């Protein structure tokens, strides 16, 4: 963990904004090449080896300059996953987002964060509960993370406004959505903190929300779901949290209330029952620190995949996601060589490396 | 398991209605003496050995005749724990109630029973849920057991009226309480079944309700608690059910509703979450038959406690309940001799033998 130079941070940004470079590929490239600069030099060649015929579109210097200037104009800060200022909880993800933009009090991200999420169309009782829970957890020193959405999210932010709250956005750190939350946003940016993986100025589109949800749970020690229908976004956040090894709590509700179906189901599946701040505090008791990520951004030599291995890996992929470990087992080759082949294929746009260790053909 | 003769049933009734004879003492006496008649003959002597100076009051023949006549006038049936007509689930308790009075369709007690219990001051939503759950479980062939109380109990009986419901009373089988449930009672007695451990004509007093609750759970494979505040009677029924090895389910509710505090707490402690009949059916899947009670009402010789052992056992007792097994361990004597000493002390009014294996000095 060390701070990047300006030039290195530019390279990180450029690499992360280049075509077909998702967080998994980014992580693999840094492992293999040691620095973003070296990875950028190797990128066109890797994509070609993966089967790409057209040139891979790297982020332009103009675009990188613009993003840095836009962020600076907002007073926002760009933090890379390898830097000390990057939140420890988020750095423990495998892989972490390569970079985040942060507006407001960055230090809040280094305290114990608890996410409170739930239905956008929430009941008055649910909103009241979320507001009270956020306030109570704030009083006990916790920072409340949520997604600035209508309903439960907004109530949680409001409750934690006096003590500290973090809004994670799908668009840029200046993308206020829904528009009626302009005042809420302004107060959070002033007294709390706004976080986004996207470039400033970008308006959120549907596919940004799963990434946003992953950061909401990734920043947090525990995720509390207040009201949620079956098959709702909050349940996806809860699933991500469980996969990330975070505590999942759910607020029970009457079986006659459809907004309790999702939370009751979480409890049935093993989530802790949450009736108030005490339950969250109890769930957090005895938790240990996040393990230092093993990845060690130091780089090192990796076995090169040959054409035969690359072809074998490509043939093993299908649109149904499988784990990378399964691909390794099926080939019998060195994991590093298989991962390198997968990175090449992903840069060529032939497969998608998903967080959580899964890979699917495109 | 065999049917008692009229004379034997009279003896069972007389023994069970005699002073200081609770279900545990009754059970021990039958084990030791083989028949209620022999136990009755031995009773005065046993009480004397336990330290009783005044004569032990046996039930009078007049009282026994009156109870039998009162029951017959109601068309009710008296069933002893050793008889084939005694419900198997209730017979599996250790110890079972020695006798129950049953009015209505006794055969309902031999089907799979599910208890639905909860708050007397229940919400409209809670009552609606209880009614629907009872109706749905009735449709799948289950018999619904409850306590004829206001609120959840009444709603559960109503829901199961078309398919079969059992009311367990603290007073006699003709003791309608609360009075406004006269019509509900009449319909249950007509199409369902009423059960009580008390003599006909007796009005329930406070100490009858724990015994009643033990029969509600004892008749049932599963107990569902619909709404319950903390420290309420329904939670006692749930605890008894768990001790009896029955499934416990609880209906979740909003933390803002005080009537959900008890049910949410049950779920936290491991009760299955109940959102509908499917959850009950799932909880009952794979349950095996009740074990045949080991006690074998055949009688047999038991080691007699001597004065030294009796004094040692008496000295070990205190008002804080301890398990009978602990007393056995502390004395190092044969369990049957210790139990016999405890029976003598209980007949003398010096200790109380509680269901669940605990004993306390009085």
mmCIF file of C-alpha atoms in Angstrom, chain B residues 47-355:
data_model
loop_
_atom_site.group_PDB
_atom_site.id
_atom_site.type_symbol
_atom_site.label_atom_id
_atom_site.label_comp_id
_atom_site.label_asym_id
_atom_site.label_seq_id
_atom_site.Cartn_x
_atom_site.Cartn_y
_atom_site.Cartn_z
ATOM 1 C CA UNK B 47 -47.401 -39.782 52.847
ATOM 2 C CA UNK B 48 -46.681 -40.673 56.455
ATOM 3 C CA UNK B 49 -43.228 -41.925 55.536
ATOM 4 C CA UNK B 50 -42.640 -38.674 53.657
ATOM 5 C CA UNK B 51 -43.220 -36.837 56.941
ATOM 6 C CA UNK B 52 -46.936 -36.104 56.799
ATOM 7 C CA UNK B 53 -48.540 -36.045 60.265
ATOM 8 C CA UNK B 54 -52.173 -35.163 59.362
ATOM 9 C CA UNK B 55 -54.019 -37.757 57.253
ATOM 10 C CA UNK B 56 -53.722 -37.396 53.451
ATOM 11 C CA UNK B 57 -57.053 -36.426 51.893
ATOM 12 C CA UNK B 58 -58.032 -39.007 49.295
ATOM 13 C CA UNK B 59 -60.750 -38.101 46.820
ATOM 14 C CA UNK B 60 -64.100 -39.263 48.202
ATOM 15 C CA UNK B 61 -66.271 -41.801 46.435
ATOM 16 C CA UNK B 62 -69.037 -39.191 46.399
ATOM 17 C CA UNK B 63 -66.819 -36.718 44.571
ATOM 18 C CA UNK B 64 -65.717 -39.377 42.087
ATOM 19 C CA UNK B 65 -69.340 -40.446 41.464
ATOM 20 C CA UNK B 66 -70.380 -36.840 40.973
ATOM 21 C CA UNK B 67 -67.558 -36.143 38.473
ATOM 22 C CA UNK B 68 -68.409 -39.265 36.467
ATOM 23 C CA UNK B 69 -72.115 -38.372 36.470
ATOM 24 C CA UNK B 70 -71.442 -34.746 35.509
ATOM 25 C CA UNK B 71 -69.265 -35.829 32.623
ATOM 26 C CA UNK B 72 -71.816 -38.386 31.444
ATOM 27 C CA UNK B 73 -74.566 -35.748 31.579
ATOM 28 C CA UNK B 74 -72.502 -33.610 29.186
ATOM 29 C CA UNK B 75 -71.964 -36.570 26.887
ATOM 30 C CA UNK B 76 -68.238 -36.284 27.627
ATOM 31 C CA UNK B 77 -65.828 -39.183 27.743
ATOM 32 C CA UNK B 78 -63.086 -39.801 30.325
ATOM 33 C CA UNK B 79 -59.941 -41.284 28.809
ATOM 34 C CA UNK B 80 -56.938 -42.528 30.777
ATOM 35 C CA UNK B 81 -53.336 -42.174 29.576
ATOM 36 C CA UNK B 82 -52.952 -45.956 29.355
ATOM 37 C CA UNK B 83 -55.955 -46.458 27.065
ATOM 38 C CA UNK B 84 -55.902 -46.839 23.267
ATOM 39 C CA UNK B 85 -58.332 -43.892 22.860
ATOM 40 C CA UNK B 86 -55.823 -41.561 24.545
ATOM 41 C CA UNK B 87 -54.165 -39.336 21.909
ATOM 42 C CA UNK B 88 -50.759 -40.722 20.961
ATOM 43 C CA UNK B 89 -49.101 -37.290 20.951
ATOM 44 C CA UNK B 90 -50.283 -36.615 24.493
ATOM 45 C CA UNK B 91 -49.279 -40.100 25.670
ATOM 46 C CA UNK B 92 -45.725 -39.363 24.515
ATOM 47 C CA UNK B 93 -45.353 -36.639 27.177
ATOM 48 C CA UNK B 94 -43.267 -37.465 30.206
ATOM 49 C CA UNK B 95 -45.500 -37.688 32.154
ATOM 50 C CA UNK B 96 -48.822 -37.446 30.313
ATOM 51 C CA UNK B 97 -51.866 -36.043 32.095
ATOM 52 C CA UNK B 98 -53.350 -39.136 33.783
ATOM 53 C CA UNK B 99 -56.853 -38.496 32.438
ATOM 54 C CA UNK B 100 -58.616 -36.137 30.062
ATOM 55 C CA UNK B 101 -62.265 -35.329 29.586
ATOM 56 C CA UNK B 102 -63.268 -35.108 25.933
ATOM 57 C CA UNK B 103 -66.457 -33.715 24.511
ATOM 58 C CA UNK B 104 -67.251 -34.091 20.802
ATOM 59 C CA UNK B 105 -65.352 -35.910 18.079
ATOM 60 C CA UNK B 106 -62.584 -37.798 19.887
ATOM 61 C CA UNK B 107 -61.247 -39.096 16.575
ATOM 62 C CA UNK B 108 -59.920 -35.595 15.738
ATOM 63 C CA UNK B 109 -57.296 -36.083 18.459
ATOM 64 C CA UNK B 110 -55.851 -39.005 16.531
ATOM 65 C CA UNK B 111 -55.195 -36.977 13.399
ATOM 66 C CA UNK B 112 -52.165 -34.709 12.954
ATOM 67 C CA UNK B 113 -52.830 -31.703 15.156
ATOM 68 C CA UNK B 114 -51.265 -28.258 14.821
ATOM 69 C CA UNK B 115 -51.691 -25.667 17.566
ATOM 70 C CA UNK B 116 -52.210 -22.024 16.627
ATOM 71 C CA UNK B 117 -51.899 -19.679 19.598
ATOM 72 C CA UNK B 118 -51.222 -16.011 20.206
ATOM 73 C CA UNK B 119 -52.176 -12.706 21.721
ATOM 74 C CA UNK B 120 -55.633 -12.174 23.210
ATOM 75 C CA UNK B 121 -55.505 -8.514 22.201
ATOM 76 C CA UNK B 122 -54.547 -9.329 18.623
ATOM 77 C CA UNK B 123 -54.473 -7.012 15.625
ATOM 78 C CA UNK B 124 -57.076 -7.405 12.878
ATOM 79 C CA UNK B 125 -54.256 -8.483 10.558
ATOM 80 C CA UNK B 126 -53.046 -11.080 13.035
ATOM 81 C CA UNK B 127 -56.527 -12.518 13.416
ATOM 82 C CA UNK B 128 -56.984 -12.590 9.660
ATOM 83 C CA UNK B 129 -53.675 -14.414 9.296
ATOM 84 C CA UNK B 130 -54.564 -16.956 12.004
ATOM 85 C CA UNK B 131 -57.957 -17.622 10.412
ATOM 86 C CA UNK B 132 -56.432 -18.119 6.965
ATOM 87 C CA UNK B 133 -53.623 -20.316 8.266
ATOM 88 C CA UNK B 134 -56.095 -22.521 10.168
ATOM 89 C CA UNK B 135 -58.312 -22.833 7.088
ATOM 90 C CA UNK B 136 -55.368 -23.704 4.826
ATOM 91 C CA UNK B 137 -53.961 -26.268 7.265
ATOM 92 C CA UNK B 138 -57.452 -27.723 7.647
ATOM 93 C CA UNK B 139 -57.640 -28.150 3.869
ATOM 94 C CA UNK B 140 -54.443 -30.194 3.979
ATOM 95 C CA UNK B 141 -55.924 -32.535 6.575
ATOM 96 C CA UNK B 142 -54.604 -31.005 9.784
ATOM 97 C CA UNK B 143 -56.654 -30.510 12.937
ATOM 98 C CA UNK B 144 -56.233 -27.105 14.600
ATOM 99 C CA UNK B 145 -55.805 -26.963 18.384
ATOM 100 C CA UNK B 146 -56.137 -23.787 20.432
ATOM 101 C CA UNK B 147 -57.320 -22.458 23.790
ATOM 102 C CA UNK B 148 -60.691 -20.742 23.097
ATOM 103 C CA UNK B 149 -59.217 -17.423 24.239
ATOM 104 C CA UNK B 150 -59.961 -14.052 22.675
ATOM 105 C CA UNK B 151 -57.956 -12.901 19.660
ATOM 106 C CA UNK B 152 -55.711 -15.372 17.851
ATOM 107 C CA UNK B 153 -57.207 -18.474 19.522
ATOM 108 C CA UNK B 154 -60.750 -17.620 18.459
ATOM 109 C CA UNK B 155 -59.643 -16.747 14.926
ATOM 110 C CA UNK B 156 -57.819 -20.073 14.595
ATOM 111 C CA UNK B 157 -60.873 -22.035 15.786
ATOM 112 C CA UNK B 158 -63.097 -20.103 13.358
ATOM 113 C CA UNK B 159 -60.803 -20.781 10.413
ATOM 114 C CA UNK B 160 -60.725 -24.509 11.131
ATOM 115 C CA UNK B 161 -64.408 -24.887 11.974
ATOM 116 C CA UNK B 162 -65.321 -26.519 8.627
ATOM 117 C CA UNK B 163 -62.467 -29.036 8.792
ATOM 118 C CA UNK B 164 -62.020 -29.781 12.499
ATOM 119 C CA UNK B 165 -60.793 -27.902 15.541
ATOM 120 C CA UNK B 166 -60.013 -28.768 19.168
ATOM 121 C CA UNK B 167 -60.454 -26.362 22.100
ATOM 122 C CA UNK B 168 -58.440 -27.130 25.227
ATOM 123 C CA UNK B 169 -59.883 -25.541 28.373
ATOM 124 C CA UNK B 170 -58.351 -24.717 31.745
ATOM 125 C CA UNK B 171 -61.631 -25.309 33.556
ATOM 126 C CA UNK B 172 -64.008 -28.210 32.945
ATOM 127 C CA UNK B 173 -65.105 -29.212 29.432
ATOM 128 C CA UNK B 174 -68.263 -27.137 30.043
ATOM 129 C CA UNK B 175 -66.467 -24.032 31.350
ATOM 130 C CA UNK B 176 -67.003 -21.422 28.655
ATOM 131 C CA UNK B 177 -64.541 -18.608 29.061
ATOM 132 C CA UNK B 178 -64.639 -15.818 27.976
ATOM 133 C CA UNK B 179 -68.469 -15.723 28.140
ATOM 134 C CA UNK B 180 -68.844 -14.053 24.730
ATOM 135 C CA UNK B 181 -67.406 -17.220 23.178
ATOM 136 C CA UNK B 182 -70.532 -19.218 24.083
ATOM 137 C CA UNK B 183 -71.543 -19.549 20.453
ATOM 138 C CA UNK B 184 -67.999 -20.422 19.345
ATOM 139 C CA UNK B 185 -67.818 -23.030 22.104
ATOM 140 C CA UNK B 186 -71.158 -24.548 21.095
ATOM 141 C CA UNK B 187 -70.073 -24.939 17.480
ATOM 142 C CA UNK B 188 -66.751 -26.520 18.474
ATOM 143 C CA UNK B 189 -68.512 -28.976 20.820
ATOM 144 C CA UNK B 190 -70.887 -29.819 17.956
ATOM 145 C CA UNK B 191 -68.484 -30.187 15.029
ATOM 146 C CA UNK B 192 -65.100 -30.361 16.743
ATOM 147 C CA UNK B 193 -63.819 -31.425 20.101
ATOM 148 C CA UNK B 194 -63.315 -29.949 23.595
ATOM 149 C CA UNK B 195 -60.593 -31.294 25.910
ATOM 150 C CA UNK B 196 -59.834 -30.639 29.578
ATOM 151 C CA UNK B 197 -57.858 -32.141 32.416
ATOM 152 C CA UNK B 198 -60.197 -30.550 35.013
ATOM 153 C CA UNK B 199 -63.434 -31.920 36.403
ATOM 154 C CA UNK B 200 -66.669 -30.853 34.658
ATOM 155 C CA UNK B 201 -68.292 -27.823 36.277
ATOM 156 C CA UNK B 202 -65.031 -26.327 37.416
ATOM 157 C CA UNK B 203 -64.344 -22.693 36.488
ATOM 158 C CA UNK B 204 -60.752 -22.066 35.429
ATOM 159 C CA UNK B 205 -58.421 -20.247 37.794
ATOM 160 C CA UNK B 206 -55.007 -18.796 36.964
ATOM 161 C CA UNK B 207 -52.998 -21.900 37.813
ATOM 162 C CA UNK B 208 -55.042 -24.022 35.381
ATOM 163 C CA UNK B 209 -53.640 -22.238 32.338
ATOM 164 C CA UNK B 210 -50.093 -23.596 32.408
ATOM 165 C CA UNK B 211 -51.605 -27.119 32.584
ATOM 166 C CA UNK B 212 -53.926 -26.213 29.723
ATOM 167 C CA UNK B 213 -51.005 -24.882 27.663
ATOM 168 C CA UNK B 214 -49.120 -28.115 28.220
ATOM 169 C CA UNK B 215 -52.041 -30.042 26.720
ATOM 170 C CA UNK B 216 -52.357 -27.659 23.757
ATOM 171 C CA UNK B 217 -48.739 -28.300 22.772
ATOM 172 C CA UNK B 218 -48.880 -31.915 23.921
ATOM 173 C CA UNK B 219 -51.700 -32.756 21.513
ATOM 174 C CA UNK B 220 -49.872 -31.101 18.627
ATOM 175 C CA UNK B 221 -47.061 -31.949 16.255
ATOM 176 C CA UNK B 222 -46.315 -28.274 15.773
ATOM 177 C CA UNK B 223 -47.173 -25.021 17.539
ATOM 178 C CA UNK B 224 -47.507 -21.787 15.560
ATOM 179 C CA UNK B 225 -47.371 -18.521 17.520
ATOM 180 C CA UNK B 226 -49.063 -15.744 15.569
ATOM 181 C CA UNK B 227 -48.728 -12.582 17.668
ATOM 182 C CA UNK B 228 -47.175 -12.403 21.105
ATOM 183 C CA UNK B 229 -45.694 -9.762 23.315
ATOM 184 C CA UNK B 230 -42.588 -10.566 25.333
ATOM 185 C CA UNK B 231 -43.294 -12.578 28.494
ATOM 186 C CA UNK B 232 -46.739 -13.712 27.308
ATOM 187 C CA UNK B 233 -48.499 -17.032 27.783
ATOM 188 C CA UNK B 234 -48.060 -17.976 24.141
ATOM 189 C CA UNK B 235 -44.302 -17.966 24.602
ATOM 190 C CA UNK B 236 -44.708 -20.370 27.515
ATOM 191 C CA UNK B 237 -46.689 -22.681 25.244
ATOM 192 C CA UNK B 238 -43.887 -22.392 22.673
ATOM 193 C CA UNK B 239 -41.270 -23.261 25.291
ATOM 194 C CA UNK B 240 -43.287 -26.266 26.465
ATOM 195 C CA UNK B 241 -43.646 -27.386 22.850
ATOM 196 C CA UNK B 242 -39.891 -27.213 22.332
ATOM 197 C CA UNK B 243 -39.301 -29.186 25.544
ATOM 198 C CA UNK B 244 -41.807 -31.769 24.335
ATOM 199 C CA UNK B 245 -39.897 -32.112 21.071
ATOM 200 C CA UNK B 246 -42.611 -30.481 18.986
ATOM 201 C CA UNK B 247 -41.956 -28.118 16.077
ATOM 202 C CA UNK B 248 -42.206 -24.447 16.988
ATOM 203 C CA UNK B 249 -43.032 -21.853 14.343
ATOM 204 C CA UNK B 250 -43.532 -18.124 14.718
ATOM 205 C CA UNK B 251 -45.034 -15.496 12.462
ATOM 206 C CA UNK B 252 -42.689 -12.526 11.998
ATOM 207 C CA UNK B 253 -43.840 -8.936 12.298
ATOM 208 C CA UNK B 254 -42.600 -5.384 12.181
ATOM 209 C CA UNK B 255 -40.230 -4.378 15.000
ATOM 210 C CA UNK B 256 -42.510 -1.367 15.457
ATOM 211 C CA UNK B 257 -45.385 -3.674 16.495
ATOM 212 C CA UNK B 258 -45.108 -4.751 20.161
ATOM 213 C CA UNK B 259 -47.159 -7.855 19.335
ATOM 214 C CA UNK B 260 -44.338 -9.049 17.099
ATOM 215 C CA UNK B 261 -41.675 -8.810 19.813
ATOM 216 C CA UNK B 262 -42.402 -12.285 21.141
ATOM 217 C CA UNK B 263 -42.633 -13.996 17.768
ATOM 218 C CA UNK B 264 -39.528 -12.289 16.384
ATOM 219 C CA UNK B 265 -37.708 -13.346 19.523
ATOM 220 C CA UNK B 266 -38.777 -16.962 18.987
ATOM 221 C CA UNK B 267 -37.385 -16.833 15.440
ATOM 222 C CA UNK B 268 -34.141 -15.407 16.768
ATOM 223 C CA UNK B 269 -33.987 -18.364 19.171
ATOM 224 C CA UNK B 270 -34.443 -20.872 16.379
ATOM 225 C CA UNK B 271 -38.183 -21.200 15.777
ATOM 226 C CA UNK B 272 -39.058 -21.719 12.120
ATOM 227 C CA UNK B 273 -40.353 -18.651 10.356
ATOM 228 C CA UNK B 274 -44.016 -19.058 9.391
ATOM 229 C CA UNK B 275 -45.532 -17.108 6.526
ATOM 230 C CA UNK B 276 -48.235 -19.632 5.730
ATOM 231 C CA UNK B 277 -49.415 -23.246 5.725
ATOM 232 C CA UNK B 278 -46.549 -24.330 3.469
ATOM 233 C CA UNK B 279 -44.044 -23.507 6.192
ATOM 234 C CA UNK B 280 -45.938 -25.683 8.680
ATOM 235 C CA UNK B 281 -46.213 -28.547 6.223
ATOM 236 C CA UNK B 282 -42.485 -28.280 5.518
ATOM 237 C CA UNK B 283 -41.689 -28.328 9.242
ATOM 238 C CA UNK B 284 -43.759 -31.480 9.666
ATOM 239 C CA UNK B 285 -42.141 -33.295 6.753
ATOM 240 C CA UNK B 286 -39.919 -36.140 7.744
ATOM 241 C CA UNK B 287 -41.135 -36.193 11.347
ATOM 242 C CA UNK B 288 -41.324 -39.696 12.662
ATOM 243 C CA UNK B 289 -43.983 -41.235 14.850
ATOM 244 C CA UNK B 290 -44.018 -40.561 18.564
ATOM 245 C CA UNK B 291 -41.894 -43.008 20.467
ATOM 246 C CA UNK B 292 -43.850 -45.478 22.532
ATOM 247 C CA UNK B 293 -43.621 -44.270 26.127
ATOM 248 C CA UNK B 294 -41.075 -46.410 27.911
ATOM 249 C CA UNK B 295 -42.882 -46.335 31.192
ATOM 250 C CA UNK B 296 -44.882 -49.539 30.632
ATOM 251 C CA UNK B 297 -47.794 -49.383 33.058
ATOM 252 C CA UNK B 298 -47.135 -52.897 34.232
ATOM 253 C CA UNK B 299 -45.635 -52.204 37.614
ATOM 254 C CA UNK B 300 -42.878 -54.190 39.186
ATOM 255 C CA UNK B 301 -40.872 -54.328 42.379
ATOM 256 C CA UNK B 302 -38.964 -51.160 43.238
ATOM 257 C CA UNK B 303 -36.268 -50.691 45.863
ATOM 258 C CA UNK B 304 -37.790 -49.153 48.987
ATOM 259 C CA UNK B 305 -36.147 -45.955 50.200
ATOM 260 C CA UNK B 306 -34.939 -46.210 53.795
ATOM 261 C CA UNK B 307 -35.168 -43.385 56.339
ATOM 262 C CA UNK B 308 -31.582 -42.307 55.757
ATOM 263 C CA UNK B 309 -32.070 -41.930 51.981
ATOM 264 C CA UNK B 310 -35.397 -40.113 52.483
ATOM 265 C CA UNK B 311 -33.717 -37.630 54.856
ATOM 266 C CA UNK B 312 -30.801 -37.172 52.465
ATOM 267 C CA UNK B 313 -33.141 -36.467 49.539
ATOM 268 C CA UNK B 314 -35.208 -34.008 51.630
ATOM 269 C CA UNK B 315 -32.037 -32.143 52.639
ATOM 270 C CA UNK B 316 -30.959 -31.799 48.990
ATOM 271 C CA UNK B 317 -34.171 -29.957 47.998
ATOM 272 C CA UNK B 318 -34.576 -26.182 47.897
ATOM 273 C CA UNK B 319 -37.184 -23.817 46.496
ATOM 274 C CA UNK B 320 -35.014 -23.466 43.373
ATOM 275 C CA UNK B 321 -36.046 -26.333 41.075
ATOM 276 C CA UNK B 322 -33.354 -28.906 40.347
ATOM 277 C CA UNK B 323 -33.552 -31.967 38.152
ATOM 278 C CA UNK B 324 -34.400 -35.324 39.684
ATOM 279 C CA UNK B 325 -31.323 -36.728 37.955
ATOM 280 C CA UNK B 326 -29.153 -34.313 39.913
ATOM 281 C CA UNK B 327 -30.666 -35.577 43.170
ATOM 282 C CA UNK B 328 -29.965 -39.138 42.077
ATOM 283 C CA UNK B 329 -26.357 -38.257 41.281
ATOM 284 C CA UNK B 330 -25.878 -36.431 44.603
ATOM 285 C CA UNK B 331 -27.117 -39.418 46.617
ATOM 286 C CA UNK B 332 -25.437 -42.117 44.569
ATOM 287 C CA UNK B 333 -28.494 -44.300 45.306
ATOM 288 C CA UNK B 334 -30.640 -46.309 42.859
ATOM 289 C CA UNK B 335 -32.820 -43.948 40.769
ATOM 290 C CA UNK B 336 -35.998 -45.921 41.575
ATOM 291 C CA UNK B 337 -35.370 -45.568 45.314
ATOM 292 C CA UNK B 338 -34.740 -41.828 44.997
ATOM 293 C CA UNK B 339 -37.881 -41.367 42.889
ATOM 294 C CA UNK B 340 -39.876 -43.330 45.461
ATOM 295 C CA UNK B 341 -38.541 -41.065 48.225
ATOM 296 C CA UNK B 342 -39.485 -37.988 46.165
ATOM 297 C CA UNK B 343 -43.022 -39.349 45.682
ATOM 298 C CA UNK B 344 -43.367 -39.814 49.428
ATOM 299 C CA UNK B 345 -42.110 -36.280 50.079
ATOM 300 C CA UNK B 346 -44.470 -34.859 47.445
ATOM 301 C CA UNK B 347 -47.448 -36.723 48.943
ATOM 302 C CA UNK B 348 -46.468 -35.225 52.284
ATOM 303 C CA UNK B 349 -46.631 -31.789 50.642
ATOM 304 C CA UNK B 350 -42.929 -31.150 51.135
ATOM 305 C CA UNK B 351 -41.928 -30.927 47.481
ATOM 306 C CA UNK B 352 -43.423 -30.428 44.058
ATOM 307 C CA UNK B 353 -42.611 -32.839 41.227
ATOM 308 C CA UNK B 354 -42.827 -30.809 38.028
ATOM 309 C CA UNK B 355 -43.270 -32.098 34.490
#
